[in-house]
Amino acid sequence: MEKILFRSTNRQSKTVSFEEALLRGQAPDYGLYMPVKTPVFSQKKIKEFSKMPYYEVAFEVLKPFVYGEISDTEMFELCRQSYNFPVPVEKLDQNIYILYLDRGPTASFKDFAARLMARMMNHFASKKNINLIVLVATSGDTGGAVADAFFNMANIKVIVLFPLEEVTDRQRKQMTTLGKNVKAIAVKGTFDDCQALVKRAFNDTSFSEKNLTSANSINIGRLLPQSVYYFKALAEIGADSIVFSVPSGNFGNLMGGVFAREMGVPIKKFVVAVNENDEFPRFLETGVYKPVVPSKKCPSNAMNVGHPSNLARLIDLYGGWLTDERDENGNVIRKGVLKIKPDMQKLRNDFISFSISNEETDRMIRYIYEKYKILIEPHGAVSIAAALKSNLTNCICCLETAHPAKFPEKIREILNLEPQIPENISKLDSKQEDFIIIDNNYFELKEIIL
Ligand SMILES: *Cc1c(COP(=O)(O)O)cnc(C)c1O
């Protein structure tokens, strides 16, 4: 085997090792890291994954990417600790399957990425005998998954910023009831304010000794683990080829699938399922890319993204170049500029995309419950609605990315019933919360970090 290096989509920075890509998050030229090459698995090997536990598949798929950086024994152990929950795939009807990615500790598919990334970061930090500070801003789901994933890691402290008034009680509790190495900060402001504070901290040279790092969705360490369930689902379903319908926001989940296809999973097509933020289906249709600003508020709230951060990776893989225009200080002047057009014909061949309205989403939740007695939530509903709209007769696997209990108001409104709460979530209700409230003021944050 040979070590895999990582290059930037902006092509101005040097290629780096996995460790460096993981700890940097973003390349110095503001690009996103891509593996220079990907390993390819034989169809026979992929079929064998059906007999292995999930964590072993994760180990097999991911070890080439960390070769020479994390030993096999250590990587195996990190995968085993990360994936200690079920990943069921069930047949819904004829050619339609549902893959449930909502059984992790925070009942969101973000657990898949966050849990392994946290352990890999901790691995490198403890090997170098340094302490890392992970700083994240969140509008909801990510904060909980990240906080939970990093909880109790010996060499890492986590600071999560969230907008005081914009998260649900449960989302807040997922961040504020852990304690120990997880510090939760409520900002009297919006999610954008939180992000701006975090960004300023990363540019502040007074933290250069502090090993500040991010855990956002562009980190390659979060992306690669999301390839594994595509292998596992195909192997379990046992089809010769497959279509995945991916409920998409920042396109991290989708890129995980695209890498899986590069690695040999026989994926015929992706259905890119989006809510009313329809920049991608419009781009496929017209070839003109225009972010939706401001993004639209839909019930599938983790997908309220008007300019997907991982789209630059997809465009890169199809020969194009999507980047932000910046001034000489690195401040973004214009987001999402298509400098080089990708191969549109190839894109249209490999992807089909539908924007699902809020009304269609509600209708799908009701339809699936009435017809199959299966309860789904808004993100999964967008995925299934798009799959049905595609009219494809192939075997289609739809991803359910969150647990319905995270959306009790919606389920009550549509079906007039109370979703059963998984134990991980219900035990939050009785736990003690601990968090600091700050104004939207950088110096308050700075003091806490120092
Ligand atoms: C984050 C998230 C998504 C969107 O995933 P992307 O990788 O951002 O496309 C979908 N569903 C849920 C529940 C999420 O938390």
Coordinates of C-alpha atoms and ligand atoms in Angstrom, one line a residue:
M1 CA 0.0 0.0 0.0
E2 CA 1.0 3.6 -0.6
K3 CA 0.2 6.6 1.5
I4 CA -2.7 8.7 0.3
L5 CA -2.2 12.5 0.2
F6 CA -4.7 15.3 0.1
R7 CA -4.9 18.2 -2.3
S8 CA -6.9 21.5 -2.2
T9 CA -9.8 22.1 -4.6
N10 CA -8.3 25.6 -5.1
R11 CA -5.0 24.1 -6.1
Q12 CA -2.8 26.8 -4.6
S13 CA -1.7 24.8 -1.5
K14 CA 0.6 21.9 -1.3
T15 CA -0.6 18.3 -0.8
V16 CA -0.7 17.2 2.8
S17 CA -0.9 14.1 4.9
F18 CA -4.2 12.8 6.4
E19 CA -3.2 14.1 9.8
E20 CA -2.6 17.6 8.5
A21 CA -5.8 17.7 6.4
L22 CA -7.7 16.5 9.5
L23 CA -6.3 19.0 11.9
R24 CA -6.4 21.9 9.4
G25 CA -9.9 21.4 8.3
Q26 CA -9.6 23.9 5.4
A27 CA -6.6 24.3 3.2
P28 CA -4.5 27.5 3.5
D29 CA -5.8 28.6 0.1
Y30 CA -9.4 28.3 1.5
G31 CA -10.0 25.2 -0.6
L32 CA -11.3 21.8 0.5
Y33 CA -9.1 18.8 0.8
M34 CA -9.6 15.9 -1.7
P35 CA -7.8 12.6 -1.7
V36 CA -5.3 12.5 -4.6
K37 CA -6.4 9.0 -5.3
T38 CA -8.9 6.5 -3.9
P39 CA -8.6 2.8 -3.3
V40 CA -10.8 0.5 -5.3
F41 CA -12.5 -2.5 -3.8
S42 CA -13.5 -5.6 -5.9
Q43 CA -17.2 -6.5 -6.2
K44 CA -16.4 -9.8 -4.4
K45 CA -14.9 -7.9 -1.4
I46 CA -17.8 -5.5 -1.3
K47 CA -20.3 -8.4 -1.2
E48 CA -18.4 -9.9 1.8
F49 CA -19.2 -6.8 3.8
S50 CA -22.7 -8.1 4.3
K51 CA -21.3 -10.6 6.8
M52 CA -19.2 -8.2 8.8
P53 CA -20.2 -6.0 11.7
Y54 CA -20.5 -2.3 10.7
Y55 CA -17.3 -1.2 12.5
E56 CA -15.3 -3.8 10.6
V57 CA -16.5 -2.6 7.3
A58 CA -15.6 0.9 8.4
F59 CA -12.1 -0.3 9.2
E60 CA -11.7 -2.0 5.8
V61 CA -13.0 0.9 3.8
L62 CA -11.1 3.7 5.7
K63 CA -7.7 2.1 6.5
P64 CA -6.1 2.9 3.1
F65 CA -6.8 6.6 3.8
V66 CA -4.9 6.6 7.1
Y67 CA -2.2 4.1 6.0
G68 CA 1.2 5.2 7.4
E69 CA -0.5 7.5 9.9
I70 CA -2.7 5.4 12.1
S71 CA -1.7 1.7 12.6
D72 CA -4.2 -1.0 11.7
T73 CA -4.6 -2.1 15.3
E74 CA -5.3 1.4 16.5
M75 CA -7.6 2.2 13.6
F76 CA -9.6 -0.9 14.2
E77 CA -10.1 0.1 17.8
L78 CA -11.2 3.6 16.8
C79 CA -13.8 2.2 14.4
R80 CA -15.0 -0.3 17.0
Q81 CA -15.5 2.5 19.6
S82 CA -17.2 4.8 17.1
Y83 CA -19.8 2.4 15.7
N84 CA -21.4 0.7 18.6
F85 CA -25.0 1.1 17.4
P86 CA -27.2 -0.6 14.8
V87 CA -27.4 0.6 11.1
P88 CA -30.6 -1.2 9.8
V89 CA -31.7 -1.3 6.2
E90 CA -35.3 -2.3 5.6
K91 CA -37.4 -2.9 2.5
L92 CA -40.3 -0.5 2.1
D93 CA -41.8 -1.7 -1.1
Q94 CA -40.8 -3.5 -4.3
N95 CA -37.6 -1.6 -5.3
I96 CA -37.5 0.9 -2.4
Y97 CA -35.4 0.5 0.7
I98 CA -34.8 2.7 3.8
L99 CA -31.4 2.9 5.4
Y100 CA -31.7 4.1 9.0
L101 CA -28.9 6.4 10.0
D102 CA -30.6 7.6 13.1
R103 CA -29.6 5.1 15.8
G104 CA -26.5 6.8 17.1
P105 CA -26.3 8.5 20.5
T106 CA -27.7 11.8 19.2
A107 CA -30.2 10.2 16.8
S108 CA -28.8 12.0 13.8
F109 CA -26.6 10.8 10.9
K110 CA -24.0 13.3 12.0
D111 CA -23.0 10.8 14.6
F112 CA -21.3 8.6 11.9
A113 CA -18.9 11.4 10.9
A114 CA -18.4 13.1 14.3
R115 CA -17.7 10.0 16.3
L116 CA -14.8 8.7 14.2
M117 CA -13.4 12.2 13.5
A118 CA -13.3 12.9 17.2
R119 CA -11.4 9.8 17.9
M120 CA -8.9 10.3 15.1
M121 CA -8.2 13.9 16.2
N122 CA -7.7 12.7 19.8
H123 CA -5.4 10.0 18.5
F124 CA -3.1 12.5 16.8
A125 CA -3.3 14.9 19.7
S126 CA -2.3 12.3 22.3
K127 CA 0.5 10.9 20.0
K128 CA 2.0 14.4 19.8
N129 CA 1.2 15.0 23.5
I130 CA -0.7 18.2 22.8
N131 CA -4.1 19.5 23.7
L132 CA -6.5 20.6 21.0
I133 CA -9.4 23.1 21.4
V134 CA -12.2 22.3 19.0
L135 CA -14.3 25.4 18.4
V136 CA -17.7 25.0 16.6
A137 CA -20.7 27.1 15.9
T138 CA -24.0 25.3 15.4
S139 CA -27.6 25.9 14.6
G140 CA -28.8 22.6 15.9
D141 CA -27.9 19.0 15.1
T142 CA -24.2 19.4 14.5
G143 CA -23.4 20.8 18.0
G144 CA -25.0 17.9 19.8
A145 CA -23.3 15.2 17.6
V146 CA -19.9 17.0 17.9
A147 CA -20.2 17.6 21.6
D148 CA -21.2 14.0 22.3
A149 CA -18.5 12.6 20.0
F150 CA -15.7 14.6 21.7
F151 CA -17.0 14.0 25.2
N152 CA -14.3 12.5 27.5
M153 CA -11.5 12.7 24.9
A154 CA -8.4 13.1 27.0
N155 CA -6.5 15.6 24.8
I156 CA -9.4 17.7 23.5
K157 CA -11.5 20.5 24.9
V158 CA -14.7 21.5 23.0
I159 CA -16.3 24.9 22.9
V160 CA -19.7 24.9 21.2
L161 CA -21.4 28.2 20.4
F162 CA -25.1 28.2 19.7
P163 CA -27.7 31.0 19.2
L164 CA -29.6 31.3 22.6
E165 CA -33.0 31.7 21.0
E166 CA -32.7 29.5 17.9
V167 CA -32.2 26.0 19.1
T168 CA -34.9 23.6 20.5
D169 CA -34.8 22.5 24.2
R170 CA -33.6 19.1 23.2
Q171 CA -30.9 20.4 20.9
R172 CA -29.6 22.6 23.6
K173 CA -29.6 19.8 26.2
Q174 CA -27.5 17.7 23.9
M175 CA -24.8 20.3 24.2
T176 CA -25.3 21.5 27.8
T177 CA -25.7 18.4 29.8
L178 CA -22.4 16.7 29.1
G179 CA -19.9 18.9 31.1
K180 CA -16.3 17.8 31.6
N181 CA -14.3 18.8 28.5
V182 CA -17.4 20.2 26.7
K183 CA -18.2 23.8 27.3
A184 CA -21.4 25.2 25.9
I185 CA -21.8 28.9 25.2
A186 CA -25.2 30.5 24.3
V187 CA -24.8 33.6 22.2
K188 CA -27.4 36.4 22.4
G189 CA -27.5 36.5 18.6
T190 CA -28.2 34.5 15.5
F191 CA -26.4 31.5 14.1
D192 CA -24.6 33.8 11.7
D193 CA -23.3 35.8 14.7
C194 CA -22.0 32.5 16.2
Q195 CA -20.2 31.6 13.0
A196 CA -18.7 35.1 12.7
L197 CA -17.3 34.8 16.3
V198 CA -15.8 31.4 15.5
K199 CA -14.3 32.7 12.3
R200 CA -12.7 35.7 14.0
A201 CA -11.2 33.4 16.6
F202 CA -9.6 31.3 13.9
N203 CA -8.0 34.4 12.5
D204 CA -6.8 35.7 15.8
T205 CA -3.0 35.2 16.1
S206 CA -3.1 35.4 19.9
F207 CA -4.3 31.8 19.8
S208 CA -1.4 30.5 17.8
E209 CA -0.2 28.5 20.7
K210 CA -3.6 27.1 21.5
N211 CA -4.0 24.5 18.7
L212 CA -7.5 25.7 17.8
T213 CA -9.2 23.4 15.3
S214 CA -12.7 23.2 13.7
A215 CA -15.1 20.3 13.3
N216 CA -17.3 21.6 10.6
S217 CA -18.7 19.7 7.7
I218 CA -15.9 20.5 5.2
N219 CA -13.4 18.5 7.2
I220 CA -12.2 15.5 5.2
G221 CA -12.2 13.5 8.5
R222 CA -15.9 14.0 8.7
L223 CA -16.5 13.2 5.0
L224 CA -14.7 9.9 4.6
P225 CA -16.6 8.0 7.4
Q226 CA -19.8 8.8 5.5
S227 CA -18.7 6.5 2.6
V228 CA -19.0 3.4 4.7
Y229 CA -22.8 3.1 5.0
Y230 CA -23.1 3.1 1.2
F231 CA -20.9 0.0 1.1
K232 CA -22.8 -1.7 3.9
A233 CA -26.3 -0.9 2.5
L234 CA -25.4 -2.3 -0.9
A235 CA -23.9 -5.4 0.6
E236 CA -26.9 -6.0 2.9
I237 CA -29.5 -5.4 0.1
G238 CA -27.4 -7.7 -2.1
A239 CA -28.2 -5.9 -5.4
D240 CA -25.9 -5.9 -8.4
S241 CA -26.3 -2.1 -8.7
I242 CA -28.2 0.5 -6.8
V243 CA -29.5 4.1 -6.7
F244 CA -29.2 6.2 -3.5
S245 CA -31.6 9.0 -2.6
V246 CA -29.7 11.4 -0.4
P247 CA -31.5 14.1 1.6
S248 CA -29.0 16.9 1.1
G249 CA -28.0 20.2 2.7
N250 CA -24.3 20.8 2.6
F251 CA -23.7 17.8 0.4
G252 CA -21.4 16.0 2.9
N253 CA -23.6 12.9 2.9
L254 CA -23.8 13.0 -0.9
M255 CA -20.0 13.3 -1.3
G256 CA -19.6 10.3 1.0
G257 CA -21.6 8.4 -1.5
V258 CA -19.7 9.7 -4.4
F259 CA -16.4 8.6 -2.9
A260 CA -18.0 5.2 -2.2
R261 CA -18.8 5.0 -5.9
E262 CA -15.2 5.9 -6.8
M263 CA -14.1 3.1 -4.5
G264 CA -16.2 0.6 -6.4
V265 CA -19.7 0.5 -5.0
P266 CA -21.9 -0.1 -8.1
I267 CA -24.0 3.1 -7.8
K268 CA -25.9 3.7 -11.0
K269 CA -27.2 7.2 -10.0
F270 CA -27.8 9.5 -7.1
V271 CA -31.1 11.1 -6.5
V272 CA -30.1 14.4 -4.9
A273 CA -33.1 15.2 -2.7
V274 CA -33.3 18.8 -1.5
N275 CA -36.1 20.9 0.2
E276 CA -37.2 24.3 -1.1
N277 CA -33.6 25.4 -1.3
D278 CA -33.3 24.4 -4.9
E279 CA -30.0 25.8 -6.1
F280 CA -28.7 22.3 -7.2
P281 CA -31.6 21.0 -9.3
R282 CA -31.7 24.4 -11.0
F283 CA -28.0 24.2 -11.7
L284 CA -28.3 20.7 -13.2
E285 CA -31.1 22.0 -15.4
T286 CA -29.6 25.3 -16.5
G287 CA -25.9 25.0 -16.0
V288 CA -26.0 28.3 -14.1
Y289 CA -25.1 28.2 -10.5
K290 CA -26.9 30.7 -8.2
P291 CA -26.9 30.3 -4.4
V292 CA -30.3 30.8 -2.7
V293 CA -29.9 33.8 -0.5
P294 CA -31.1 33.9 2.2
S295 CA -31.7 30.2 2.5
K296 CA -35.3 29.1 2.9
K297 CA -36.7 27.9 6.2
C298 CA -38.2 24.4 5.8
P299 CA -39.1 21.6 8.3
S300 CA -36.1 19.5 7.2
N301 CA -34.1 22.2 8.9
A302 CA -30.7 20.6 8.7
M303 CA -31.0 21.0 4.9
N304 CA -31.8 24.7 4.9
V305 CA -28.7 25.5 2.9
G306 CA -28.6 27.9 -0.1
H307 CA -25.0 27.2 -1.0
P308 CA -23.7 23.7 -0.1
S309 CA -20.2 23.8 1.3
N310 CA -19.2 20.5 -0.2
L311 CA -20.5 21.3 -3.7
A312 CA -17.0 22.6 -4.5
R313 CA -15.8 19.0 -4.1
L314 CA -18.4 17.6 -6.4
I315 CA -17.7 20.2 -9.1
D316 CA -14.0 19.5 -8.7
L317 CA -14.5 15.8 -9.3
Y318 CA -16.3 16.6 -12.6
G319 CA -13.5 18.8 -13.9
G320 CA -14.9 22.2 -12.8
W321 CA -13.9 24.8 -10.3
L322 CA -16.3 26.4 -7.8
T323 CA -14.8 28.8 -5.3
D324 CA -15.6 32.0 -3.3
E325 CA -14.2 35.3 -4.5
R326 CA -12.1 36.9 -1.8
D327 CA -10.3 40.3 -1.3
E328 CA -6.6 40.4 -0.5
N329 CA -7.4 39.9 3.3
G330 CA -9.2 36.7 2.6
N331 CA -12.7 38.1 3.2
V332 CA -15.4 36.7 1.0
I333 CA -16.7 39.2 -1.5
R334 CA -18.9 36.8 -3.6
K335 CA -19.9 33.2 -2.6
G336 CA -20.0 30.3 -5.0
V337 CA -18.4 31.5 -8.2
L338 CA -18.1 28.9 -11.0
K339 CA -14.7 29.7 -12.5
I340 CA -14.6 26.5 -14.6
K341 CA -17.7 24.7 -15.7
P342 CA -17.8 21.0 -14.9
D343 CA -18.8 18.3 -17.4
M344 CA -22.5 18.9 -17.3
Q345 CA -23.4 16.0 -19.4
K346 CA -21.6 13.6 -17.1
L347 CA -23.2 15.3 -14.1
R348 CA -26.7 14.9 -15.5
N349 CA -26.0 11.3 -16.2
D350 CA -24.9 10.5 -12.7
F351 CA -27.3 12.7 -10.7
I352 CA -30.9 13.5 -10.8
S353 CA -32.2 16.1 -8.4
F354 CA -35.6 17.2 -7.1
S355 CA -36.7 20.0 -4.8
I356 CA -39.4 18.8 -2.5
S357 CA -41.9 21.5 -1.2
N358 CA -42.9 21.7 2.4
E359 CA -46.3 20.5 1.5
E360 CA -45.0 17.5 -0.3
T361 CA -42.8 16.7 2.7
D362 CA -45.8 16.7 5.0
R363 CA -47.8 14.6 2.6
M364 CA -45.1 12.0 2.3
I365 CA -44.9 11.6 6.1
R366 CA -48.6 11.0 6.2
Y367 CA -48.6 8.7 3.1
I368 CA -45.8 6.5 4.5
Y369 CA -47.4 6.2 7.9
E370 CA -50.9 5.4 6.5
K371 CA -49.7 2.9 3.9
Y372 CA -46.8 1.2 5.7
K373 CA -47.3 2.1 9.4
I374 CA -43.7 3.4 9.3
L375 CA -43.0 6.8 11.0
I376 CA -40.4 9.0 9.2
E377 CA -39.3 12.6 9.8
P378 CA -39.0 15.5 7.4
H379 CA -35.4 14.8 6.1
G380 CA -36.2 11.2 5.3
A381 CA -39.5 12.3 3.8
V382 CA -37.7 14.5 1.3
S383 CA -35.5 11.6 0.4
I384 CA -38.4 9.2 -0.3
A385 CA -40.5 11.8 -2.1
A386 CA -37.6 12.5 -4.5
A387 CA -37.0 8.8 -5.0
L388 CA -40.6 8.3 -6.0
K389 CA -40.6 11.4 -8.2
S390 CA -37.6 10.0 -10.1
N391 CA -39.7 7.1 -11.5
L392 CA -36.6 5.0 -11.6
T393 CA -37.2 1.3 -11.6
N394 CA -33.8 0.4 -10.2
C395 CA -33.3 -0.7 -6.6
I396 CA -33.4 2.7 -4.7
C397 CA -32.1 3.1 -1.2
C398 CA -33.4 6.2 0.7
L399 CA -31.5 7.5 3.6
E400 CA -33.4 8.4 6.9
T401 CA -31.0 10.8 8.6
A402 CA -32.8 11.7 11.9
H403 CA -35.2 10.1 14.4
P404 CA -38.8 11.3 14.2
A405 CA -38.7 12.0 18.0
K406 CA -36.5 15.0 17.1
F407 CA -39.5 16.5 15.4
P408 CA -42.5 15.9 17.8
E409 CA -44.3 19.1 16.8
K410 CA -44.3 18.1 13.2
I411 CA -45.4 14.6 13.8
R412 CA -48.2 15.7 16.1
E413 CA -49.4 18.2 13.5
I414 CA -49.5 15.8 10.7
L415 CA -50.5 12.5 12.3
N416 CA -51.8 13.6 15.7
L417 CA -49.5 11.1 17.5
E418 CA -46.6 11.2 19.9
P419 CA -43.3 9.7 18.4
Q420 CA -41.6 7.3 20.7
I421 CA -38.5 8.8 22.2
P422 CA -35.3 6.7 22.0
E423 CA -33.6 6.3 25.4
N424 CA -30.6 8.3 24.5
I425 CA -32.8 11.3 23.9
S426 CA -35.3 10.9 26.8
K427 CA -32.7 10.6 29.4
L428 CA -31.6 14.2 28.6
D429 CA -34.8 15.6 30.1
S430 CA -33.7 14.9 33.7
K431 CA -30.1 16.0 33.3
Q432 CA -28.6 19.1 34.8
E433 CA -27.7 21.8 32.2
D434 CA -24.6 23.9 32.4
F435 CA -23.8 26.7 30.0
I436 CA -22.6 30.3 29.8
I437 CA -24.5 33.1 28.1
I438 CA -22.5 35.8 26.3
D439 CA -23.4 38.8 24.3
N440 CA -22.6 38.8 20.6
N441 CA -19.2 40.2 21.6
Y442 CA -15.9 38.7 20.5
F443 CA -13.9 39.7 23.6
E444 CA -16.2 37.7 25.9
L445 CA -15.5 34.6 23.8
K446 CA -11.7 35.4 23.7
E447 CA -11.5 35.5 27.4
I448 CA -13.1 32.1 27.7
I449 CA -10.7 30.5 25.2
L450 CA -7.7 32.1 26.9
Ligands
LIG1 C1 -26.9 17.5 8.3 C2 -28.1 16.8 8.0 C3 -28.6 16.5 6.7 C4 -27.8 17.1 5.5 O1 -26.6 16.5 5.3 P1 -25.5 17.2 4.4 O2 -24.3 16.4 4.6 O3 -25.3 18.6 5.0 O4 -26.0 17.3 3.0 C5 -29.7 15.8 6.5 N1 -30.4 15.3 7.5 C6 -30.1 15.5 8.8 C7 -30.9 15.0 9.9 C8 -28.9 16.3 9.1 O5 -28.6 16.5 10.4

